């Protein structure tokens, strides 16, 4: 399998990590965030998505890290780039970004065996108010999910926090993709659903590492997969947004590994 590394396997058991592992995840998470920071000034009208992928790959390799997606289950690019009604796993290529697009870029790096997985929304020039509102809702949904993380809470508390907020804003939560445990393994237990009921699911304990990565649609939640086998789009062609952090459960609550060192987790054009 491609999702094994240095003898670490997906076992189905949730791993509890030590202080050295937290240090490893800090480094990986920071580099992933720096890669997205680096891309910000390049996400402009007229840019070709394949060029953004090249920039990300060169940045990662120049920093002595590995692009986790390259070769993962047959994926041939470094990042996923998902504009407008693409929900996730858009494949970089010839597509040209246009003014008014909203676009998710998702990167995963491997540093000393540890995975840093994060994604953000970028606005390509000025964007329409309804698109900006969707992005705002998505960022707030991630924040509410992160705020639910502490020892003794359950994975369902995260899902409930996200779903209740998103639906109160008359948007919908995608059901077909979820957050995931990670560490030396890219996609590990537990699954982090972005919907659900408080008090259900796995008990959160210090040392667990996972992502939270809600996908939020302006329309209804169903998605369909395109014939390339990767690209997921909204069935109703409504706009979709996503953002993702990698985090660890601490004694006190949570440590987010993928915060932007320059404070650009929400790129400027969208944070105004
Ligand atoms: N980074 C994605 C995630 O959040 C996974 C992308 S897998 C790929 O889990 F192969 F499509 F790149
Ligand atoms: Co992820
Ligand atoms: Co990701």
mmCIF file of C-alpha atoms and ligand atoms in Angstrom:
data_model
loop_
_atom_site.group_PDB
_atom_site.id
_atom_site.type_symbol
_atom_site.label_atom_id
_atom_site.label_comp_id
_atom_site.label_asym_id
_atom_site.label_seq_id
_atom_site.Cartn_x
_atom_site.Cartn_y
_atom_site.Cartn_z
ATOM 1 C CA UNK A 1 0.000 0.000 0.000
ATOM 2 C CA UNK A 2 1.115 3.536 -0.655
ATOM 3 C CA UNK A 3 -0.131 4.860 2.675
ATOM 4 C CA UNK A 4 2.569 3.175 4.703
ATOM 5 C CA UNK A 5 5.808 4.778 5.663
ATOM 6 C CA UNK A 6 8.779 3.784 7.754
ATOM 7 C CA UNK A 7 7.029 0.675 8.947
ATOM 8 C CA UNK A 8 3.978 2.521 10.252
ATOM 9 C CA UNK A 9 0.678 1.090 9.109
ATOM 10 C CA UNK A 10 -2.940 2.021 9.286
ATOM 11 C CA UNK A 11 -4.047 -0.395 11.998
ATOM 12 C CA UNK A 12 -7.600 0.769 12.655
ATOM 13 C CA UNK A 13 -6.544 1.652 16.198
ATOM 14 C CA UNK A 14 -6.274 5.314 17.137
ATOM 15 C CA UNK A 15 -2.640 6.092 17.937
ATOM 16 C CA UNK A 16 -1.639 8.141 20.995
ATOM 17 C CA UNK A 17 1.526 10.121 20.271
ATOM 18 C CA UNK A 18 4.333 11.360 22.533
ATOM 19 C CA UNK A 19 6.071 14.744 22.877
ATOM 20 C CA UNK A 20 8.600 13.950 20.124
ATOM 21 C CA UNK A 21 5.712 13.250 17.760
ATOM 22 C CA UNK A 22 4.156 16.638 18.604
ATOM 23 C CA UNK A 23 7.483 18.241 17.687
ATOM 24 C CA UNK A 24 7.502 16.331 14.388
ATOM 25 C CA UNK A 25 3.957 17.461 13.589
ATOM 26 C CA UNK A 26 4.796 21.080 14.442
ATOM 27 C CA UNK A 27 7.542 21.071 11.818
ATOM 28 C CA UNK A 28 5.442 19.348 9.174
ATOM 29 C CA UNK A 29 2.409 21.529 9.865
ATOM 30 C CA UNK A 30 4.472 24.687 9.718
ATOM 31 C CA UNK A 31 6.000 23.815 6.357
ATOM 32 C CA UNK A 32 2.582 22.974 4.903
ATOM 33 C CA UNK A 33 1.262 26.349 6.092
ATOM 34 C CA UNK A 34 4.322 28.128 4.682
ATOM 35 C CA UNK A 35 3.704 26.452 1.330
ATOM 36 C CA UNK A 36 0.170 27.891 1.239
ATOM 37 C CA UNK A 37 1.526 31.301 2.347
ATOM 38 C CA UNK A 38 4.022 31.150 -0.521
ATOM 39 C CA UNK A 39 1.211 30.521 -3.022
ATOM 40 C CA UNK A 40 -0.969 33.469 -1.943
ATOM 41 C CA UNK A 41 0.511 36.154 -4.235
ATOM 42 C CA UNK A 42 0.379 33.724 -7.176
ATOM 43 C CA UNK A 43 -3.358 33.063 -6.968
ATOM 44 C CA UNK A 44 -4.366 35.805 -9.414
ATOM 45 C CA UNK A 45 -6.535 36.027 -12.545
ATOM 46 C CA UNK A 46 -4.860 34.246 -15.473
ATOM 47 C CA UNK A 47 -2.741 31.825 -13.457
ATOM 48 C CA UNK A 48 -2.730 28.223 -14.668
ATOM 49 C CA UNK A 49 -3.445 25.717 -11.884
ATOM 50 C CA UNK A 50 -0.606 23.449 -13.057
ATOM 51 C CA UNK A 51 1.806 26.331 -12.424
ATOM 52 C CA UNK A 52 0.636 26.618 -8.818
ATOM 53 C CA UNK A 53 1.245 22.871 -8.455
ATOM 54 C CA UNK A 54 4.789 23.292 -9.835
ATOM 55 C CA UNK A 55 5.483 26.114 -7.360
ATOM 56 C CA UNK A 56 4.241 23.992 -4.451
ATOM 57 C CA UNK A 57 6.281 20.934 -5.476
ATOM 58 C CA UNK A 58 9.492 22.972 -5.881
ATOM 59 C CA UNK A 59 8.926 24.725 -2.546
ATOM 60 C CA UNK A 60 8.435 21.428 -0.717
ATOM 61 C CA UNK A 61 11.444 19.717 -2.297
ATOM 62 C CA UNK A 62 13.625 22.823 -1.722
ATOM 63 C CA UNK A 63 12.789 22.519 1.985
ATOM 64 C CA UNK A 64 13.917 18.898 2.149
ATOM 65 C CA UNK A 65 10.363 17.574 2.462
ATOM 66 C CA UNK A 66 8.208 15.285 0.326
ATOM 67 C CA UNK A 67 4.845 16.000 -1.353
ATOM 68 C CA UNK A 68 2.563 13.366 0.217
ATOM 69 C CA UNK A 69 -0.039 13.402 -2.579
ATOM 70 C CA UNK A 70 2.412 12.752 -5.418
ATOM 71 C CA UNK A 71 1.971 9.050 -6.183
ATOM 72 C CA UNK A 72 -0.631 8.603 -3.423
ATOM 73 C CA UNK A 73 -3.149 6.028 -4.711
ATOM 74 C CA UNK A 74 -2.168 6.998 -8.249
ATOM 75 C CA UNK A 75 -2.553 10.780 -7.803
ATOM 76 C CA UNK A 76 0.047 12.546 -9.978
ATOM 77 C CA UNK A 77 0.137 16.088 -8.539
ATOM 78 C CA UNK A 78 1.437 17.795 -5.396
ATOM 79 C CA UNK A 79 -1.652 19.742 -4.381
ATOM 80 C CA UNK A 80 -5.385 19.574 -4.982
ATOM 81 C CA UNK A 81 -6.885 22.750 -6.492
ATOM 82 C CA UNK A 82 -10.665 22.978 -6.294
ATOM 83 C CA UNK A 83 -12.367 26.085 -7.717
ATOM 84 C CA UNK A 84 -16.028 27.080 -7.363
ATOM 85 C CA UNK A 85 -18.352 24.040 -7.563
ATOM 86 C CA UNK A 86 -15.458 21.556 -7.169
ATOM 87 C CA UNK A 87 -15.824 20.204 -3.639
ATOM 88 C CA UNK A 88 -12.352 18.646 -3.279
ATOM 89 C CA UNK A 89 -9.552 16.747 -5.028
ATOM 90 C CA UNK A 90 -9.482 19.006 -8.112
ATOM 91 C CA UNK A 91 -6.455 18.039 -10.206
ATOM 92 C CA UNK A 92 -4.119 20.884 -11.213
ATOM 93 C CA UNK A 93 -3.571 21.156 -14.978
ATOM 94 C CA UNK A 94 -4.375 23.515 -17.841
ATOM 95 C CA UNK A 95 -7.248 25.300 -16.119
ATOM 96 C CA UNK A 96 -6.869 29.070 -15.880
ATOM 97 C CA UNK A 97 -8.216 30.809 -12.766
ATOM 98 C CA UNK A 98 -10.496 33.756 -13.461
ATOM 99 C CA UNK A 99 -11.474 36.859 -11.545
ATOM 100 C CA UNK A 100 -14.256 36.084 -9.110
ATOM 101 C CA UNK A 101 -13.325 32.411 -8.632
ATOM 102 C CA UNK A 102 -13.027 31.063 -5.122
ATOM 103 C CA UNK A 103 -10.543 28.239 -4.930
ATOM 104 C CA UNK A 104 -9.331 25.745 -2.359
ATOM 105 C CA UNK A 105 -5.703 24.662 -2.374
ATOM 106 C CA UNK A 106 -4.914 21.599 -0.265
ATOM 107 C CA UNK A 107 -1.333 20.558 0.443
ATOM 108 C CA UNK A 108 0.179 17.721 2.434
ATOM 109 C CA UNK A 109 3.912 17.589 3.144
ATOM 110 C CA UNK A 110 6.008 14.900 4.790
ATOM 111 C CA UNK A 111 8.800 16.124 7.084
ATOM 112 C CA UNK A 112 10.910 13.463 8.829
ATOM 113 C CA UNK A 113 8.046 11.037 8.213
ATOM 114 C CA UNK A 114 5.352 13.299 9.745
ATOM 115 C CA UNK A 115 2.413 14.575 7.670
ATOM 116 C CA UNK A 116 1.262 18.206 7.657
ATOM 117 C CA UNK A 117 -2.111 18.520 5.874
ATOM 118 C CA UNK A 118 -3.858 21.865 5.422
ATOM 119 C CA UNK A 119 -6.038 23.754 2.969
ATOM 120 C CA UNK A 120 -7.343 27.281 2.520
ATOM 121 C CA UNK A 121 -9.682 29.276 0.324
ATOM 122 C CA UNK A 122 -8.273 31.918 -1.979
ATOM 123 C CA UNK A 123 -10.217 34.613 -3.799
ATOM 124 C CA UNK A 124 -9.091 35.295 -7.363
ATOM 125 C CA UNK A 125 -9.388 39.074 -7.472
ATOM 126 C CA UNK A 126 -12.649 40.481 -6.110
ATOM 127 C CA UNK A 127 -15.322 37.843 -5.402
ATOM 128 C CA UNK A 128 -19.118 38.106 -5.203
ATOM 129 C CA UNK A 129 -20.669 38.666 -1.752
ATOM 130 C CA UNK A 130 -22.404 35.242 -1.721
ATOM 131 C CA UNK A 131 -19.077 33.534 -2.448
ATOM 132 C CA UNK A 132 -17.360 35.493 0.300
ATOM 133 C CA UNK A 133 -20.175 34.616 2.691
ATOM 134 C CA UNK A 134 -19.748 30.902 1.912
ATOM 135 C CA UNK A 135 -16.022 31.182 2.630
ATOM 136 C CA UNK A 136 -16.728 33.017 5.907
ATOM 137 C CA UNK A 137 -19.169 30.284 6.970
ATOM 138 C CA UNK A 138 -16.609 27.588 6.127
ATOM 139 C CA UNK A 139 -13.820 29.206 8.170
ATOM 140 C CA UNK A 140 -16.165 29.716 11.103
ATOM 141 C CA UNK A 141 -17.271 26.069 10.799
ATOM 142 C CA UNK A 142 -13.653 24.913 11.088
ATOM 143 C CA UNK A 143 -13.128 27.209 14.107
ATOM 144 C CA UNK A 144 -16.192 25.741 15.819
ATOM 145 C CA UNK A 145 -14.954 22.230 15.119
ATOM 146 C CA UNK A 146 -11.526 23.004 16.565
ATOM 147 C CA UNK A 147 -13.140 24.601 19.630
ATOM 148 C CA UNK A 148 -14.900 21.296 20.399
ATOM 149 C CA UNK A 149 -11.594 19.415 20.718
ATOM 150 C CA UNK A 150 -10.455 18.545 24.247
ATOM 151 C CA UNK A 151 -9.825 15.368 26.231
ATOM 152 C CA UNK A 152 -13.114 13.717 27.159
ATOM 153 C CA UNK A 153 -15.007 15.162 24.201
ATOM 154 C CA UNK A 154 -16.052 12.874 21.347
ATOM 155 C CA UNK A 155 -15.643 13.028 17.592
ATOM 156 C CA UNK A 156 -19.412 13.538 17.313
ATOM 157 C CA UNK A 157 -19.064 16.779 19.285
ATOM 158 C CA UNK A 158 -16.893 18.125 16.459
ATOM 159 C CA UNK A 159 -19.419 17.059 13.826
ATOM 160 C CA UNK A 160 -22.333 18.490 15.757
ATOM 161 C CA UNK A 161 -20.591 21.841 16.270
ATOM 162 C CA UNK A 162 -19.882 22.133 12.546
ATOM 163 C CA UNK A 163 -23.208 20.866 11.210
ATOM 164 C CA UNK A 164 -25.429 22.905 13.527
ATOM 165 C CA UNK A 165 -23.583 26.115 12.656
ATOM 166 C CA UNK A 166 -23.425 25.506 8.890
ATOM 167 C CA UNK A 167 -27.113 24.600 8.662
ATOM 168 C CA UNK A 168 -28.070 27.613 10.800
ATOM 169 C CA UNK A 169 -26.409 29.679 8.055
ATOM 170 C CA UNK A 170 -28.548 27.868 5.450
ATOM 171 C CA UNK A 171 -25.582 26.097 3.893
ATOM 172 C CA UNK A 172 -24.942 22.325 3.818
ATOM 173 C CA UNK A 173 -22.177 19.999 5.018
ATOM 174 C CA UNK A 174 -20.734 17.490 2.553
ATOM 175 C CA UNK A 175 -21.178 13.915 3.831
ATOM 176 C CA UNK A 176 -18.942 11.969 1.448
ATOM 177 C CA UNK A 177 -15.541 13.130 2.732
ATOM 178 C CA UNK A 178 -14.256 13.488 6.271
ATOM 179 C CA UNK A 179 -11.281 14.522 8.368
ATOM 180 C CA UNK A 180 -8.875 11.779 9.393
ATOM 181 C CA UNK A 181 -6.229 10.716 11.806
ATOM 182 C CA UNK A 182 -2.700 11.400 10.582
ATOM 183 C CA UNK A 183 0.882 11.273 11.773
ATOM 184 C CA UNK A 184 3.424 8.975 10.149
ATOM 185 C CA UNK A 185 0.399 7.638 8.248
ATOM 186 C CA UNK A 186 -1.422 10.050 5.870
ATOM 187 C CA UNK A 187 -4.990 8.815 6.384
ATOM 188 C CA UNK A 188 -5.444 6.967 9.665
ATOM 189 C CA UNK A 189 -8.122 6.343 12.296
ATOM 190 C CA UNK A 190 -10.251 8.062 13.487
ATOM 191 C CA UNK A 191 -12.596 9.421 10.820
ATOM 192 C CA UNK A 192 -13.698 12.939 11.715
ATOM 193 C CA UNK A 193 -17.193 13.442 10.328
ATOM 194 C CA UNK A 194 -18.260 17.060 9.880
ATOM 195 C CA UNK A 195 -21.829 16.231 10.915
ATOM 196 C CA UNK A 196 -23.310 14.161 13.703
ATOM 197 C CA UNK A 197 -24.502 14.115 17.287
ATOM 198 C CA UNK A 198 -22.869 15.342 20.466
ATOM 199 C CA UNK A 199 -21.728 12.556 22.805
ATOM 200 C CA UNK A 200 -21.295 9.994 20.016
ATOM 201 C CA UNK A 201 -18.203 8.637 18.284
ATOM 202 C CA UNK A 202 -14.659 8.149 19.537
ATOM 203 C CA UNK A 203 -13.470 9.543 22.859
ATOM 204 C CA UNK A 204 -10.764 12.193 22.381
ATOM 205 C CA UNK A 205 -7.569 11.619 24.369
ATOM 206 C CA UNK A 206 -4.273 13.505 24.659
ATOM 207 C CA UNK A 207 -1.847 12.432 21.924
ATOM 208 C CA UNK A 208 -4.432 11.900 19.175
ATOM 209 C CA UNK A 209 -3.652 13.638 15.872
ATOM 210 C CA UNK A 210 -6.270 14.337 13.214
ATOM 211 C CA UNK A 211 -7.501 16.824 10.638
ATOM 212 C CA UNK A 212 -10.724 18.790 10.579
ATOM 213 C CA UNK A 213 -11.579 19.800 7.009
ATOM 214 C CA UNK A 214 -15.240 20.701 6.493
ATOM 215 C CA UNK A 215 -16.583 21.052 2.955
ATOM 216 C CA UNK A 216 -19.554 23.423 2.868
ATOM 217 C CA UNK A 217 -21.954 23.959 -0.051
ATOM 218 C CA UNK A 218 -24.169 26.960 -0.769
ATOM 219 C CA UNK A 219 -26.752 24.523 -2.128
ATOM 220 C CA UNK A 220 -27.494 20.915 -1.190
ATOM 221 C CA UNK A 221 -24.894 18.481 0.136
ATOM 222 C CA UNK A 222 -24.784 15.677 -2.474
ATOM 223 C CA UNK A 223 -21.638 15.398 -4.582
ATOM 224 C CA UNK A 224 -20.677 13.407 -7.646
ATOM 225 C CA UNK A 225 -17.322 12.127 -8.789
ATOM 226 C CA UNK A 226 -16.087 13.053 -12.269
ATOM 227 C CA UNK A 227 -14.750 10.394 -14.656
ATOM 228 C CA UNK A 228 -11.122 11.217 -13.734
ATOM 229 C CA UNK A 229 -11.835 9.305 -10.523
ATOM 230 C CA UNK A 230 -10.765 12.205 -8.269
ATOM 231 C CA UNK A 231 -12.650 15.441 -8.870
ATOM 232 C CA UNK A 232 -15.726 15.744 -6.643
ATOM 233 C CA UNK A 233 -18.314 18.376 -7.608
ATOM 234 C CA UNK A 234 -21.606 19.515 -6.146
ATOM 235 C CA UNK A 235 -24.529 17.698 -7.816
ATOM 236 C CA UNK A 236 -26.557 20.900 -7.958
ATOM 237 C CA UNK A 237 -23.546 22.889 -9.291
ATOM 238 C CA UNK A 238 -23.672 25.198 -6.264
ATOM 239 C CA UNK A 239 -20.482 26.772 -4.920
ATOM 240 C CA UNK A 240 -18.447 24.780 -2.412
ATOM 241 C CA UNK A 241 -15.699 25.799 0.017
ATOM 242 C CA UNK A 242 -13.312 23.983 2.363
ATOM 243 C CA UNK A 243 -10.551 24.695 4.836
ATOM 244 C CA UNK A 244 -8.392 22.266 6.806
ATOM 245 C CA UNK A 245 -6.100 22.165 9.798
ATOM 246 C CA UNK A 246 -4.049 19.328 11.290
ATOM 247 C CA UNK A 247 -4.201 19.259 15.091
ATOM 248 C CA UNK A 248 -3.344 17.287 18.185
ATOM 249 C CA UNK A 249 -5.281 16.719 21.406
ATOM 250 C CA UNK A 250 -3.365 18.033 24.438
ATOM 251 C CA UNK A 251 -4.041 17.768 28.189
ATOM 252 C CA UNK A 252 -5.414 21.325 28.027
ATOM 253 C CA UNK A 253 -7.367 20.982 24.780
ATOM 254 C CA UNK A 254 -5.873 21.337 21.331
ATOM 255 C CA UNK A 255 -2.737 22.284 19.459
ATOM 256 C CA UNK A 256 -3.180 23.358 15.830
ATOM 257 C CA UNK A 257 -0.118 22.384 13.803
ATOM 258 C CA UNK A 258 -0.918 24.193 10.552
ATOM 259 C CA UNK A 259 -1.495 27.805 11.591
ATOM 260 C CA UNK A 260 0.028 30.352 9.201
ATOM 261 C CA UNK A 261 3.222 31.872 10.662
ATOM 262 C CA UNK A 262 2.307 35.104 8.851
ATOM 263 C CA UNK A 263 -1.347 35.139 9.894
ATOM 264 C CA UNK A 264 -2.671 34.446 6.399
ATOM 265 C CA UNK A 265 -4.660 31.267 7.061
ATOM 266 C CA UNK A 266 -7.504 33.281 5.607
ATOM 267 C CA UNK A 267 -5.914 35.051 2.636
ATOM 268 C CA UNK A 268 -6.330 38.864 2.643
ATOM 269 C CA UNK A 269 -8.741 39.235 -0.244
ATOM 270 C CA UNK A 270 -11.288 37.115 1.614
ATOM 271 C CA UNK A 271 -10.692 38.421 5.131
ATOM 272 C CA UNK A 272 -11.697 42.052 4.397
HETATM 273 N N1 LIG B 1 -5.048 16.450 1.359
HETATM 274 C C1 LIG B 1 -6.229 15.657 1.154
HETATM 275 C C2 LIG B 1 -6.827 15.480 2.529
HETATM 276 O O1 LIG B 1 -7.133 16.450 3.130
HETATM 277 C C3 LIG B 1 -5.954 14.346 0.509
HETATM 278 C C4 LIG B 1 -5.612 14.469 -0.920
HETATM 279 S S1 LIG B 1 -5.245 12.912 -1.502
HETATM 280 C C5 LIG B 1 -4.871 13.214 -3.084
HETATM 281 O O2 LIG B 1 -6.937 14.429 3.090
HETATM 282 F F1 LIG B 1 -4.338 12.143 -3.515
HETATM 283 F F2 LIG B 1 -5.943 13.584 -3.710
HETATM 284 F F3 LIG B 1 -4.024 14.208 -3.152
HETATM 285 CO CO1 LIG B 2 -6.829 15.860 5.123
HETATM 286 CO CO1 LIG B 3 -5.760 18.022 2.866
#
